[in-house]
mmCIF file of C-alpha atoms in Angstrom:
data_model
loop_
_atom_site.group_PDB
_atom_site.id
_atom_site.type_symbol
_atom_site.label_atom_id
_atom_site.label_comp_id
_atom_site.label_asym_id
_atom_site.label_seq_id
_atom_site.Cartn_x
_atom_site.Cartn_y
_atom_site.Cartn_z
ATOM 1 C CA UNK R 1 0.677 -12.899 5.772
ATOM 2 C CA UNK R 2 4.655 -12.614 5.199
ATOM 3 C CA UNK R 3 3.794 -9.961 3.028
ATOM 4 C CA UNK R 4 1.660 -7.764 5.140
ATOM 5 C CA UNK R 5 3.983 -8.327 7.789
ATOM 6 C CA UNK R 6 6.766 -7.075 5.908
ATOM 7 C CA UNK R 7 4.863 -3.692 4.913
ATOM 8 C CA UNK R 8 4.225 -3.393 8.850
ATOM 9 C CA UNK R 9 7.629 -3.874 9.709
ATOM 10 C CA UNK R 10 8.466 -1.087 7.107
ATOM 11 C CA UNK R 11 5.952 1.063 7.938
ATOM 12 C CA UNK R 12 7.478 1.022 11.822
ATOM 13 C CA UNK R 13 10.677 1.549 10.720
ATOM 14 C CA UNK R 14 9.901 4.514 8.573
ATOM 15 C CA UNK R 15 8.159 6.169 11.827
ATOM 16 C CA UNK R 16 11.071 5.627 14.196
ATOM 17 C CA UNK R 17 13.102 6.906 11.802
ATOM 18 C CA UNK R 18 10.895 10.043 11.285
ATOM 19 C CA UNK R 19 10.934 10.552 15.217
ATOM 20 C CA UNK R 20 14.339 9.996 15.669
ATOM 21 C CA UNK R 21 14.975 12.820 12.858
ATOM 22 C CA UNK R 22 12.943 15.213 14.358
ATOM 23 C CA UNK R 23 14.154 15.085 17.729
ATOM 24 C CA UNK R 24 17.830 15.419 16.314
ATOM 25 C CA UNK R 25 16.209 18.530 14.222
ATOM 26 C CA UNK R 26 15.199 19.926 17.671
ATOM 27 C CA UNK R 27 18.126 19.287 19.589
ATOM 28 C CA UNK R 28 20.337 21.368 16.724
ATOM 29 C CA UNK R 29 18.201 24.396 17.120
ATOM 30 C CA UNK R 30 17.758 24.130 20.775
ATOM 31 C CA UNK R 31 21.640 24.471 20.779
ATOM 32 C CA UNK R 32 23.716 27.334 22.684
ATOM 33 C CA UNK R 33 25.797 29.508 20.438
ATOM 34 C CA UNK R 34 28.673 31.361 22.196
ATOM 35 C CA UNK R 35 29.139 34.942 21.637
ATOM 36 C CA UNK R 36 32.134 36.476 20.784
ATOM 37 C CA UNK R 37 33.701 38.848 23.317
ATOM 38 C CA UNK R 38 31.656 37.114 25.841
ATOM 39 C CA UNK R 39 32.325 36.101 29.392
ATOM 40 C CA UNK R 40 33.391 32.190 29.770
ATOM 41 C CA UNK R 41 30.066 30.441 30.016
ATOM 42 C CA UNK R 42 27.786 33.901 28.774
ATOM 43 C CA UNK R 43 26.461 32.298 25.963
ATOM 44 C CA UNK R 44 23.150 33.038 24.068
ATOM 45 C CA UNK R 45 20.332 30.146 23.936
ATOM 46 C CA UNK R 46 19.069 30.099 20.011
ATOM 47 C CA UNK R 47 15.550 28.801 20.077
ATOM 48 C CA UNK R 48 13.359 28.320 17.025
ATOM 49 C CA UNK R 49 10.104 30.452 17.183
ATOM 50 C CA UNK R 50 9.152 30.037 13.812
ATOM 51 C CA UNK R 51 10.778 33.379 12.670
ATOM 52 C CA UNK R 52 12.915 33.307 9.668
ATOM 53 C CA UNK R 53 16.233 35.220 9.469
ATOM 54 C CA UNK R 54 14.796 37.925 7.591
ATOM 55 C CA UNK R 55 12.347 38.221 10.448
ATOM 56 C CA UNK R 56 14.880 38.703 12.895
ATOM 57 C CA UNK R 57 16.684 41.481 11.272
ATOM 58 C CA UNK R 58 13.366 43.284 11.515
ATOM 59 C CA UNK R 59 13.060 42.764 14.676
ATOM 60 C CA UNK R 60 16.309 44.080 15.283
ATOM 61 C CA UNK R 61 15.619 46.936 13.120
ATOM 62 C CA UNK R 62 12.453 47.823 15.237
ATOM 63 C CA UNK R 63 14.677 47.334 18.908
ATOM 64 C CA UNK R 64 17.014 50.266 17.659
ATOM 65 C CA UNK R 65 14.742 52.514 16.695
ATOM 66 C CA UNK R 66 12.870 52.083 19.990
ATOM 67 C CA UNK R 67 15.931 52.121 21.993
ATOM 68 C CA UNK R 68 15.606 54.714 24.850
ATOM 69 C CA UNK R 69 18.366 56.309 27.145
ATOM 70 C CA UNK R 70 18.811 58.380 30.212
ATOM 71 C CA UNK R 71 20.806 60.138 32.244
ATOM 72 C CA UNK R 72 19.916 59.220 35.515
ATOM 73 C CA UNK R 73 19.950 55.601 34.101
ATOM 74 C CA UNK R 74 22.856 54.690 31.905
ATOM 75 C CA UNK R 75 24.978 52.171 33.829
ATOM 76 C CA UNK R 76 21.571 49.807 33.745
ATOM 77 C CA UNK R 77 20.680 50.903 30.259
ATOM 78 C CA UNK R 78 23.542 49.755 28.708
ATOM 79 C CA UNK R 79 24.261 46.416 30.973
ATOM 80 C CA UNK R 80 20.496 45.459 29.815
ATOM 81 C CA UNK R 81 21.071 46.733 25.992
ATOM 82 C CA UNK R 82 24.413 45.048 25.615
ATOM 83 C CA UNK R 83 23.012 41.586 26.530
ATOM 84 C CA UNK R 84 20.008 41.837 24.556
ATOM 85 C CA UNK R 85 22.354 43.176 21.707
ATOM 86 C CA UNK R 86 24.436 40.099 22.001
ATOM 87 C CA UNK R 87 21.261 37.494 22.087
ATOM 88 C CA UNK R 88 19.987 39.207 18.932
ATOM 89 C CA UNK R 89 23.761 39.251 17.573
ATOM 90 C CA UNK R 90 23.808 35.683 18.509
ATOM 91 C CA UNK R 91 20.569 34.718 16.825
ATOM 92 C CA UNK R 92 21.041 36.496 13.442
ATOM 93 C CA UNK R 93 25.184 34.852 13.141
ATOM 94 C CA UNK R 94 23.576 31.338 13.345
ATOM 95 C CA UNK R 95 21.853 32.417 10.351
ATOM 96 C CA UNK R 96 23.702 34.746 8.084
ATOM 97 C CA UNK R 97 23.360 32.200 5.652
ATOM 98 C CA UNK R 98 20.138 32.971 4.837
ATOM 99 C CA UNK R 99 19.944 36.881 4.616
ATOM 100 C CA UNK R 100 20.281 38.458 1.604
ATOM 101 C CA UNK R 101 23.071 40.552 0.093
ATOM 102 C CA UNK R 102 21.323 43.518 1.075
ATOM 103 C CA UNK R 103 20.141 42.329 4.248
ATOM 104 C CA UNK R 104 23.460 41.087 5.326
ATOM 105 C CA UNK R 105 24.758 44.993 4.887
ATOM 106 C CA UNK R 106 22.104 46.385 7.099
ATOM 107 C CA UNK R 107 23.012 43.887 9.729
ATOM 108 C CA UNK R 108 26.371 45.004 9.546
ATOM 109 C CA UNK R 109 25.109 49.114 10.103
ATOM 110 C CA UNK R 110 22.526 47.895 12.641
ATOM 111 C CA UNK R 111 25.914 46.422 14.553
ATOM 112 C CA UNK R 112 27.787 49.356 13.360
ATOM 113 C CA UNK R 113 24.985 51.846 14.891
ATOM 114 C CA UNK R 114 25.082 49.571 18.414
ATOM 115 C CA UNK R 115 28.414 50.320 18.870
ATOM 116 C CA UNK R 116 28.466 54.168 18.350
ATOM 117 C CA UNK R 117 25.309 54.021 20.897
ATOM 118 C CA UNK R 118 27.271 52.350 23.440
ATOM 119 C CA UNK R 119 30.477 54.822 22.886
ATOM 120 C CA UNK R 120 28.275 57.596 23.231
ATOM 121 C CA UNK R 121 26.667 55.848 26.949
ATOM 122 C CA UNK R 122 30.294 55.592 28.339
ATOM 123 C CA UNK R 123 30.942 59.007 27.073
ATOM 124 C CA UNK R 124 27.958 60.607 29.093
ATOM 125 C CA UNK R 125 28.968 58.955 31.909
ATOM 126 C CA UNK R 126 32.183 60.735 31.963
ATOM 127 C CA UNK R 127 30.046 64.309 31.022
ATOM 128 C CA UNK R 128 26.765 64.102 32.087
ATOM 129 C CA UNK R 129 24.528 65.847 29.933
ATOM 130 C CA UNK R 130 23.673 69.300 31.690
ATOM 131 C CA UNK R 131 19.790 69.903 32.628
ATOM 132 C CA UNK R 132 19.365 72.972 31.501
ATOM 133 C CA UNK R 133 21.068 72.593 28.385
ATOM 134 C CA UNK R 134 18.665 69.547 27.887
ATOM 135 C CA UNK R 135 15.374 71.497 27.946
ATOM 136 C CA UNK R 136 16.366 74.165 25.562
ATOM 137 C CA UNK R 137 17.349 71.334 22.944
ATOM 138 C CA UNK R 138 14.196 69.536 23.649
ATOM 139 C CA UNK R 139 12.039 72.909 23.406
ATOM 140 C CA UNK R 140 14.017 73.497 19.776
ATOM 141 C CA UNK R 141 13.455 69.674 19.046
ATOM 142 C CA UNK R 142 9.614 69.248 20.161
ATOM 143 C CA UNK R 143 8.242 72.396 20.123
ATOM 144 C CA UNK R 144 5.202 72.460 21.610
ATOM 145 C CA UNK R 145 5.510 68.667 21.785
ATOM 146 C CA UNK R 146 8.428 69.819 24.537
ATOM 147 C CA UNK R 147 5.974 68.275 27.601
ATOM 148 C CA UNK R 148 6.005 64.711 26.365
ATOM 149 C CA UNK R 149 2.819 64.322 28.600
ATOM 150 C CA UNK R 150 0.907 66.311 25.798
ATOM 151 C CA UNK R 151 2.142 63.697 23.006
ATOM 152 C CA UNK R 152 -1.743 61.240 22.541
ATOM 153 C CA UNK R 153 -2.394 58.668 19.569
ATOM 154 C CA UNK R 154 -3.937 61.260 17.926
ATOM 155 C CA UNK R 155 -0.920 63.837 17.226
ATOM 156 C CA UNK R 156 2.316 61.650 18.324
ATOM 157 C CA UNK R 157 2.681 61.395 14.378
ATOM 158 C CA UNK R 158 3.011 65.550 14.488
ATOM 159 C CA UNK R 159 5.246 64.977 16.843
ATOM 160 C CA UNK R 160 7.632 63.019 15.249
ATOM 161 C CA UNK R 161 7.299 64.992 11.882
ATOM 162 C CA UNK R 162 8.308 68.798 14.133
ATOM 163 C CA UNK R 163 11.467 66.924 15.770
ATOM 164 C CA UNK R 164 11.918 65.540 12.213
ATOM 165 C CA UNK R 165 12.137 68.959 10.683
ATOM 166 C CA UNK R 166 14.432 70.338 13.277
ATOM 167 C CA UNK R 167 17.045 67.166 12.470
ATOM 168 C CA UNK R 168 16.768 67.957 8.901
ATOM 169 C CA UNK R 169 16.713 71.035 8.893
ATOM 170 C CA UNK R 170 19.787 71.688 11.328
ATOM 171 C CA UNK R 171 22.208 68.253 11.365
ATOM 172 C CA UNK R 172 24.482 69.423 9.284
ATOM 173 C CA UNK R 173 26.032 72.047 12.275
ATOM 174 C CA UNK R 174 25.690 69.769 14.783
ATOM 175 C CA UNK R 175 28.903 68.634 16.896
ATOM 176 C CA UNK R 176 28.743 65.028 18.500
ATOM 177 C CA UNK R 177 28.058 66.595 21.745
ATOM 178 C CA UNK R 178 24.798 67.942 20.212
ATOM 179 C CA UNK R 179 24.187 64.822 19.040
ATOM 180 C CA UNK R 180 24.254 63.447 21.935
ATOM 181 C CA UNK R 181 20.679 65.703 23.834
ATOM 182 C CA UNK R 182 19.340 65.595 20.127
ATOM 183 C CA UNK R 183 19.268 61.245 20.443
ATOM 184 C CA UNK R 184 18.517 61.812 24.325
ATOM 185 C CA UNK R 185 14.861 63.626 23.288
ATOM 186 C CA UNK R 186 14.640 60.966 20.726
ATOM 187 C CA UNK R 187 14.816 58.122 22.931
ATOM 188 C CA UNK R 188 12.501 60.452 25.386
ATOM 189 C CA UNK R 189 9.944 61.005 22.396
ATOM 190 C CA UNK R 190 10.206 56.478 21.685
ATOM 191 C CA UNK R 191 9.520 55.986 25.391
ATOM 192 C CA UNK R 192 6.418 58.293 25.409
ATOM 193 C CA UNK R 193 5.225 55.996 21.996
ATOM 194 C CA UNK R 194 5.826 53.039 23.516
ATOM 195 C CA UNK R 195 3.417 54.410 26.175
ATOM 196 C CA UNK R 196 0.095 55.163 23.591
ATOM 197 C CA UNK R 197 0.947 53.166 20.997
ATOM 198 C CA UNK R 198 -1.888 50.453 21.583
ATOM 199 C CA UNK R 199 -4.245 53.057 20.664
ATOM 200 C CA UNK R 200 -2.251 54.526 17.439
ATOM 201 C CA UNK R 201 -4.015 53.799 14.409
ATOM 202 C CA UNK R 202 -2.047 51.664 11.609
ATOM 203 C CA UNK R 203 -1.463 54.279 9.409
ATOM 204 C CA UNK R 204 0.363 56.544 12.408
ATOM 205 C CA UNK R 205 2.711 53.307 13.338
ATOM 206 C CA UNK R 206 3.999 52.992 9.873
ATOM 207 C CA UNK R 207 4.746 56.689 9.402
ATOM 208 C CA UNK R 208 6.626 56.770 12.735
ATOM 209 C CA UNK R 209 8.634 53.567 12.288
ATOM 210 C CA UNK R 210 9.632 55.345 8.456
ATOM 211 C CA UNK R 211 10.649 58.782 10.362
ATOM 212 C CA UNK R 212 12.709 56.403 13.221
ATOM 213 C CA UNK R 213 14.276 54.564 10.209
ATOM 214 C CA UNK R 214 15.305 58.200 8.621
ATOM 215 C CA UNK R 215 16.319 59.393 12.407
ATOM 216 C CA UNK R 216 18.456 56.324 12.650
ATOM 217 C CA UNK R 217 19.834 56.696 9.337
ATOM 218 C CA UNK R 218 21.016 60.361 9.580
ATOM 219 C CA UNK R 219 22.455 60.152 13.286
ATOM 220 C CA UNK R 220 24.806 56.810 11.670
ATOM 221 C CA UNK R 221 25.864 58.984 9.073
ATOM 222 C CA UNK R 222 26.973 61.570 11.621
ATOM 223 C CA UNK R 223 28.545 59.009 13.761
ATOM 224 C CA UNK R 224 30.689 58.013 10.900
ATOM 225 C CA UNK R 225 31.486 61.602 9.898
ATOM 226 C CA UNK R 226 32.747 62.098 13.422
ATOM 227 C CA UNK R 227 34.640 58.738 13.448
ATOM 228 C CA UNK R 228 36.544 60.008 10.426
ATOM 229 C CA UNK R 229 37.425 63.091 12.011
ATOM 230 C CA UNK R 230 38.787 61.540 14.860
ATOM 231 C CA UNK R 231 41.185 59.806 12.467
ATOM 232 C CA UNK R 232 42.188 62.052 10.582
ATOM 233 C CA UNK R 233 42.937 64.248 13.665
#
């Protein structure tokens, strides 16, 4: 009888202590993680969905690229972005340690990329960007994609792949003004995705996201061109 008592007694102990090391798992990832550059108290809640760090970063990945902006709209546009930058800045810091190399240097250009977006929003609210000048770069961007209405699940692809072709084709004698209609008909083009894209087929989605990745990738490369001009100026 001492004996079984004994194993229950164990047994009992074990389980508290299981409990008790859960809950203190819990409370660590329920924590709040101040941001830098914050306002006092502005801090970002980290809460464990089940995604791993790598998981994140995607995410992250996919919020740029789908990023939209306006004109009409930039003083909310960039209050809203810069928060959600700064939860998703939060979450991804609390777990640096377990990106990759590789990862870890895309993090820093997805960071890199936020910033130049948000010069470019205070920019344009110092110059406007002109209507008419607008349409004509979204006529040479879209084609006859130009009414956005017109974009469906079944050519958006098309779309993407004409305004594509223009960026290629033409980047390399673009100023940073230009830049700055050519990524306002991008972010046009993502909102009119984000519209249809329940009904784009699989194949269509992954195409898209690899042509925002490439969009992405070229307009960072012309931000940093310009940033070195500036310097060197």
């Amino acid at each position: 009888m001492n004996t079984l008592r004994k194993i229950m007694f164990g047994m009992a102990a074990s389980l508290c202590l299981l409990l008790w090391s859960c809950e203190r798992t819990q409370n660590t990832e329920n924590k709040e993680i101040a941001v830098e550059g914050s306002e006092p108290g502005d801090t970002a809640r980290v809460i464990k969905t089940g995604q791993t760090a790598e998981d994140r970063l995607e995410d992250m990945r996919e919020w740029m690229s789908d990023r939209t902006t306006g004109d009409d709209t930039i003083e909310n546009d960039t209050s809203s972005m810069r928060k959600e930058f700064k939860r998703r800045t939060a979450e991804l810091d609390a777990r640096m340690d377990s990106l990759s190399e590789k990862s870890r240097a895309e993090y820093q250009q997805l960071k890199d990329r936020y910033n130049n977006w948000e010069a470019r929003q205070q920019r344009r609210q110092q110059t406007p960007l002109q209507p008419n000048k607008l349409k004509q770069w979204q006529d040479q961007l879209l084609r006859e994609f130009k009414d956005l209405q017109t974009v469906t699940p079944a050519n958006v692809r098309e779309a993407y792949l004409t305004f594509m072709g223009v960026v290629r084709a033409k980047r390399q004698n673009w100023t940073q003004d230009d830049w700055d209609y050519v990524d306002y008909v991008y972010g046009q083009l993502n909102e009119r995705k984000r519209q249809i894209d329940d009904n784009m087929s699989t194949g269509d989605l992954l195409k898209v996201k690899a042509l925002q990745a490439e969009y992405l990738t070229l307009e960072g490369a012309a931000d940093t061109q310009s940033m070195i001009g500036t310097m060197r100026d």
